[in-house]
mmCIF file of C-alpha atoms in Angstrom:
data_model
loop_
_atom_site.group_PDB
_atom_site.id
_atom_site.type_symbol
_atom_site.label_atom_id
_atom_site.label_comp_id
_atom_site.label_asym_id
_atom_site.label_seq_id
_atom_site.Cartn_x
_atom_site.Cartn_y
_atom_site.Cartn_z
ATOM 1 C CA MET F 1 -4.576 77.054 -4.718
ATOM 2 C CA PRO F 2 -5.119 74.194 -7.130
ATOM 3 C CA PHE F 3 -9.260 75.342 -6.598
ATOM 4 C CA ALA F 4 -8.231 78.936 -7.372
ATOM 5 C CA MET F 5 -6.537 78.395 -10.146
ATOM 6 C CA ALA F 6 -9.079 76.559 -11.999
ATOM 7 C CA ALA F 7 -11.548 78.809 -10.674
ATOM 8 C CA GLY F 8 -9.849 82.182 -11.522
ATOM 9 C CA GLY F 9 -8.410 80.835 -14.922
ATOM 10 C CA GLY F 10 -11.658 79.518 -15.600
ATOM 11 C CA VAL F 11 -13.953 82.671 -15.134
ATOM 12 C CA ALA F 12 -11.218 85.337 -16.567
ATOM 13 C CA PHE F 13 -11.289 82.974 -20.009
ATOM 14 C CA ALA F 14 -14.969 83.355 -19.856
ATOM 15 C CA ALA F 15 -14.534 87.097 -19.581
ATOM 16 C CA LEU F 16 -12.064 87.332 -22.021
ATOM 17 C CA VAL F 17 -14.038 85.600 -24.658
ATOM 18 C CA ALA F 18 -17.703 87.116 -23.837
ATOM 19 C CA LEU F 19 -16.828 90.762 -22.958
ATOM 20 C CA GLY F 20 -13.217 90.878 -24.735
ATOM 21 C CA PRO F 21 -11.843 90.127 -28.490
ATOM 22 C CA PHE F 22 -10.676 86.735 -28.099
ATOM 23 C CA PRO F 23 -12.495 83.909 -30.135
ATOM 24 C CA VAL F 24 -13.037 80.913 -28.180
ATOM 25 C CA SER F 25 -11.170 78.905 -30.769
ATOM 26 C CA LEU F 26 -7.518 78.011 -29.047
ATOM 27 C CA ILE F 27 -6.160 76.738 -32.292
ATOM 28 C CA LEU F 28 -5.441 79.102 -35.388
ATOM 29 C CA VAL F 29 -8.702 79.257 -37.455
ATOM 30 C CA THR F 30 -8.960 81.095 -40.623
ATOM 31 C CA GLY F 31 -9.749 84.251 -40.464
ATOM 32 C CA GLN F 32 -10.373 84.656 -36.710
ATOM 33 C CA THR F 33 -8.871 87.927 -35.764
ATOM 34 C CA PRO F 34 -7.337 88.173 -33.140
ATOM 35 C CA SER F 35 -5.890 84.474 -33.067
ATOM 36 C CA ASN F 36 -5.064 83.016 -29.260
ATOM 37 C CA THR F 37 -2.289 80.959 -30.672
ATOM 38 C CA ASP F 38 0.143 83.850 -32.833
ATOM 39 C CA PRO F 39 1.345 85.023 -30.432
ATOM 40 C CA PRO F 40 -0.293 83.275 -27.146
ATOM 41 C CA SER F 41 -3.156 85.688 -26.009
ATOM 42 C CA ALA F 42 -4.235 86.404 -22.352
ATOM 43 C CA ALA F 43 -7.268 84.098 -23.068
ATOM 44 C CA MET F 44 -4.538 81.158 -23.900
ATOM 45 C CA LEU F 45 -2.872 82.231 -20.602
ATOM 46 C CA ALA F 46 -6.078 81.910 -18.447
ATOM 47 C CA TRP F 47 -6.944 79.045 -19.927
ATOM 48 C CA VAL F 48 -3.561 77.205 -19.199
ATOM 49 C CA VAL F 49 -3.878 78.549 -15.653
ATOM 50 C CA ALA F 50 -7.470 76.346 -15.116
ATOM 51 C CA GLN F 51 -6.353 73.516 -16.657
ATOM 52 C CA VAL F 52 -3.158 73.570 -14.526
ATOM 53 C CA GLY F 53 -5.651 73.957 -11.552
ATOM 54 C CA LEU F 54 -7.698 71.273 -12.548
ATOM 55 C CA CYS F 55 -4.670 68.671 -13.149
ATOM 56 C CA LEU F 56 -3.100 69.799 -9.805
ATOM 57 C CA LEU F 57 -6.944 68.650 -8.419
ATOM 58 C CA ALA F 58 -7.700 65.432 -10.187
ATOM 59 C CA ALA F 59 -4.016 64.208 -9.329
ATOM 60 C CA PRO F 60 -4.699 62.683 -6.266
ATOM 61 C CA PRO F 61 -7.225 60.318 -6.772
ATOM 62 C CA VAL F 62 -5.851 59.874 -10.186
ATOM 63 C CA ARG F 63 -3.012 58.551 -8.332
ATOM 64 C CA ARG F 64 -5.079 57.020 -6.317
ATOM 65 C CA LEU F 65 -7.036 55.156 -9.133
ATOM 66 C CA LEU F 66 -3.405 53.909 -10.657
ATOM 67 C CA ASP F 67 -2.164 52.224 -7.974
ATOM 68 C CA ARG F 68 -4.805 49.386 -8.928
ATOM 69 C CA GLU F 69 -3.218 47.046 -10.913
ATOM 70 C CA ARG F 70 -6.152 46.633 -13.055
ATOM 71 C CA VAL F 71 -6.416 49.897 -13.914
ATOM 72 C CA TRP F 72 -2.411 50.311 -14.276
ATOM 73 C CA ARG F 73 -2.114 47.706 -16.875
ATOM 74 C CA VAL F 74 -4.888 49.263 -19.145
ATOM 75 C CA VAL F 75 -3.005 52.125 -18.713
ATOM 76 C CA ARG F 76 0.498 51.572 -18.868
ATOM 77 C CA PRO F 77 0.341 50.958 -22.625
ATOM 78 C CA VAL F 78 -1.548 53.919 -23.634
ATOM 79 C CA GLY F 79 1.232 55.964 -21.642
ATOM 80 C CA ALA F 80 3.822 54.048 -23.411
ATOM 81 C CA ALA F 81 2.581 55.684 -26.498
ATOM 82 C CA SER F 82 1.709 59.354 -25.656
ATOM 83 C CA MET F 83 4.555 60.647 -27.280
ATOM 84 C CA THR F 84 3.581 58.915 -30.445
ATOM 85 C CA LEU F 85 -0.234 60.094 -30.073
ATOM 86 C CA TYR F 86 1.040 63.824 -29.191
ATOM 87 C CA LEU F 87 2.968 63.753 -32.435
ATOM 88 C CA TRP F 88 0.814 62.016 -35.182
ATOM 89 C CA HIS F 89 -2.777 62.846 -33.880
ATOM 90 C CA MET F 90 -3.353 65.432 -36.690
ATOM 91 C CA LEU F 91 -2.762 62.976 -39.083
ATOM 92 C CA PRO F 92 -6.289 60.755 -39.010
ATOM 93 C CA VAL F 93 -7.554 64.340 -38.767
ATOM 94 C CA LEU F 94 -6.307 65.400 -42.235
ATOM 95 C CA ALA F 95 -6.727 61.668 -43.945
ATOM 96 C CA VAL F 96 -10.270 61.189 -42.660
ATOM 97 C CA ALA F 97 -10.994 64.700 -43.840
ATOM 98 C CA ALA F 98 -9.605 64.185 -47.208
ATOM 99 C CA ALA F 99 -11.273 60.808 -47.643
ATOM 100 C CA PHE F 100 -14.844 61.890 -46.503
ATOM 101 C CA TYR F 101 -14.882 66.117 -47.268
ATOM 102 C CA LEU F 102 -12.633 66.826 -50.290
ATOM 103 C CA THR F 103 -14.817 63.636 -51.923
ATOM 104 C CA GLY F 104 -18.120 64.663 -50.650
ATOM 105 C CA LEU F 105 -18.993 61.455 -49.270
ATOM 106 C CA ALA F 106 -20.199 63.210 -45.576
ATOM 107 C CA PRO F 107 -22.466 65.794 -45.315
ATOM 108 C CA GLU F 108 -21.448 69.314 -44.153
ATOM 109 C CA PRO F 109 -24.058 70.867 -41.737
ATOM 110 C CA GLY F 110 -23.458 74.336 -40.075
ATOM 111 C CA PHE F 111 -21.140 74.752 -37.430
ATOM 112 C CA GLY F 112 -23.248 74.271 -33.952
ATOM 113 C CA SER F 113 -26.433 72.662 -35.630
ATOM 114 C CA ALA F 114 -27.939 69.877 -33.718
ATOM 115 C CA ALA F 115 -26.518 67.678 -36.972
ATOM 116 C CA TRP F 116 -23.182 69.164 -36.339
ATOM 117 C CA TRP F 117 -22.952 68.052 -32.986
ATOM 118 C CA GLY F 118 -24.646 64.905 -33.969
ATOM 119 C CA LEU F 119 -21.614 63.577 -36.377
ATOM 120 C CA ARG F 120 -19.215 64.496 -33.299
ATOM 121 C CA VAL F 121 -19.507 61.008 -31.884
ATOM 122 C CA PRO F 122 -18.995 59.029 -35.386
ATOM 123 C CA TRP F 123 -16.325 61.589 -36.622
ATOM 124 C CA LEU F 124 -14.470 60.898 -33.382
ATOM 125 C CA LEU F 125 -14.842 57.024 -33.325
ATOM 126 C CA ILE F 126 -13.699 56.846 -36.792
ATOM 127 C CA LEU F 127 -10.567 59.157 -36.200
ATOM 128 C CA GLY F 128 -9.893 57.007 -32.956
ATOM 129 C CA VAL F 129 -10.035 53.799 -34.915
ATOM 130 C CA VAL F 130 -7.576 55.417 -37.479
ATOM 131 C CA LEU F 131 -5.541 56.793 -34.828
ATOM 132 C CA ALA F 132 -5.104 52.814 -33.021
ATOM 133 C CA GLY F 133 -4.230 51.834 -36.840
ATOM 134 C CA VAL F 134 -1.258 54.616 -37.085
ATOM 135 C CA VAL F 135 0.057 53.344 -33.376
ATOM 136 C CA SER F 136 0.080 50.183 -34.269
ATOM 137 C CA ALA F 137 2.037 50.608 -37.767
ATOM 138 C CA LEU F 138 4.617 53.030 -36.048
ATOM 139 C CA ARG F 139 5.276 49.815 -33.452
ATOM 140 C CA PRO F 140 7.979 48.222 -35.360
ATOM 141 C CA LEU F 141 9.643 51.332 -36.389
ATOM 142 C CA GLU F 142 9.826 52.687 -32.786
ATOM 143 C CA ARG F 143 11.202 49.378 -31.508
ATOM 144 C CA GLY F 144 13.957 49.653 -34.167
ATOM 145 C CA LEU F 145 14.706 53.321 -33.088
ATOM 146 C CA ALA F 146 15.077 52.550 -29.364
ATOM 147 C CA VAL F 147 17.416 49.730 -30.396
ATOM 148 C CA LEU F 148 19.333 52.587 -32.436
ATOM 149 C CA TYR F 149 18.928 54.848 -29.510
ATOM 150 C CA GLU F 150 20.650 52.652 -26.895
ATOM 151 C CA ARG F 151 23.415 52.047 -29.510
ATOM 152 C CA THR F 152 23.940 55.835 -30.074
ATOM 153 C CA GLY F 153 22.617 57.497 -27.171
ATOM 154 C CA PRO F 154 24.165 59.534 -24.076
ATOM 155 C CA ASP F 155 24.553 56.274 -22.273
ATOM 156 C CA ALA F 156 26.614 54.638 -24.939
ATOM 157 C CA ALA F 157 29.294 57.148 -24.302
ATOM 158 C CA PRO F 158 30.673 57.654 -27.694
ATOM 159 C CA ARG F 159 34.589 57.571 -28.017
ATOM 160 C CA ARG F 160 33.792 60.754 -30.594
ATOM 161 C CA ALA F 161 31.550 64.110 -29.562
ATOM 162 C CA TRP F 162 30.972 64.560 -33.286
ATOM 163 C CA PRO F 163 28.268 62.202 -34.014
ATOM 164 C CA LEU F 164 26.124 63.901 -30.936
ATOM 165 C CA TRP F 165 26.785 67.222 -32.365
ATOM 166 C CA LEU F 166 25.570 65.948 -35.821
ATOM 167 C CA GLY F 167 22.413 64.550 -34.097
ATOM 168 C CA LEU F 168 21.736 67.916 -32.444
ATOM 169 C CA ALA F 169 22.419 69.639 -35.660
ATOM 170 C CA MET F 170 20.144 67.528 -37.662
ATOM 171 C CA THR F 171 17.001 67.764 -34.916
ATOM 172 C CA VAL F 172 17.292 71.763 -35.434
ATOM 173 C CA ALA F 173 16.988 71.426 -38.713
ATOM 174 C CA ALA F 174 14.134 68.743 -38.619
ATOM 175 C CA LEU F 175 12.346 71.030 -35.947
ATOM 176 C CA SER F 176 13.179 74.541 -37.513
ATOM 177 C CA ARG F 177 11.563 73.320 -41.357
ATOM 178 C CA PRO F 178 8.261 73.099 -40.581
ATOM 179 C CA ALA F 179 8.472 75.782 -38.003
ATOM 180 C CA VAL F 180 9.736 78.050 -40.967
ATOM 181 C CA GLN F 181 7.861 76.551 -43.808
ATOM 182 C CA GLY F 182 4.550 75.000 -42.305
ATOM 183 C CA PHE F 183 3.891 71.376 -42.166
ATOM 184 C CA ALA F 184 3.208 70.774 -46.276
ATOM 185 C CA PRO F 185 5.363 73.523 -48.159
ATOM 186 C CA ASP F 186 4.210 72.888 -51.931
ATOM 187 C CA GLY F 187 1.506 70.506 -50.657
ATOM 188 C CA ARG F 188 3.831 67.749 -49.935
ATOM 189 C CA PHE F 189 4.283 66.765 -46.480
ATOM 190 C CA PRO F 190 8.144 66.509 -45.029
ATOM 191 C CA ALA F 191 8.332 63.063 -44.034
ATOM 192 C CA LEU F 192 11.888 62.324 -43.247
ATOM 193 C CA PRO F 193 12.282 65.608 -41.348
ATOM 194 C CA ALA F 194 9.089 64.862 -39.631
ATOM 195 C CA MET F 195 10.370 61.355 -39.154
ATOM 196 C CA TRP F 196 13.596 62.567 -37.533
ATOM 197 C CA ALA F 197 12.073 65.010 -35.202
ATOM 198 C CA TRP F 198 9.561 62.437 -34.140
ATOM 199 C CA HIS F 199 12.472 60.003 -32.952
ATOM 200 C CA ARG F 200 14.224 62.429 -31.062
ATOM 201 C CA ALA F 201 11.138 63.683 -29.079
ATOM 202 C CA ARG F 202 10.617 60.182 -27.803
ATOM 203 C CA HIS F 203 13.670 60.336 -26.258
ATOM 204 C CA TRP F 204 14.571 63.341 -24.797
#
């Protein structure tokens, strides 16, 4: 079944892109119609099926690899930061793009050209360094929020229910604002709602 999912999803995605109306990009790109994400398209569904199949195929050997103590010691801290990586991985992209492209410091070769592909390696290296800095800078804040969560989380058994309802309302408001208004309404990033949503997502 996993092999059939991976192969079938991959073939279906390739056919929908090559023969159908769907673009190859699985993120929203300005000017591309139709979009694969708004709403999710058949091509997106096919790609998801292929990825699930590949993950199921890779799971047994990966589990055996993680049984090794040396490998687990390397993977464990990365796994502990997985939610931080997921929620903040676009920040280095925006920061590096603004620093290099808006100032004209980086060349802008044609998309898909040899020069464009050649720049992918230094681009990913720079993004990795900036992302590592972001994760390191957030570690003290994460520890503080973890202590706060231990004191106010569900296991703390609060005497009154209103703090939980207040927290739920604030979380819904924090997640709804970027969903409705975008990530930077009026050109300003809503830092406070983003920090609250990030804190709650880490503990759900």
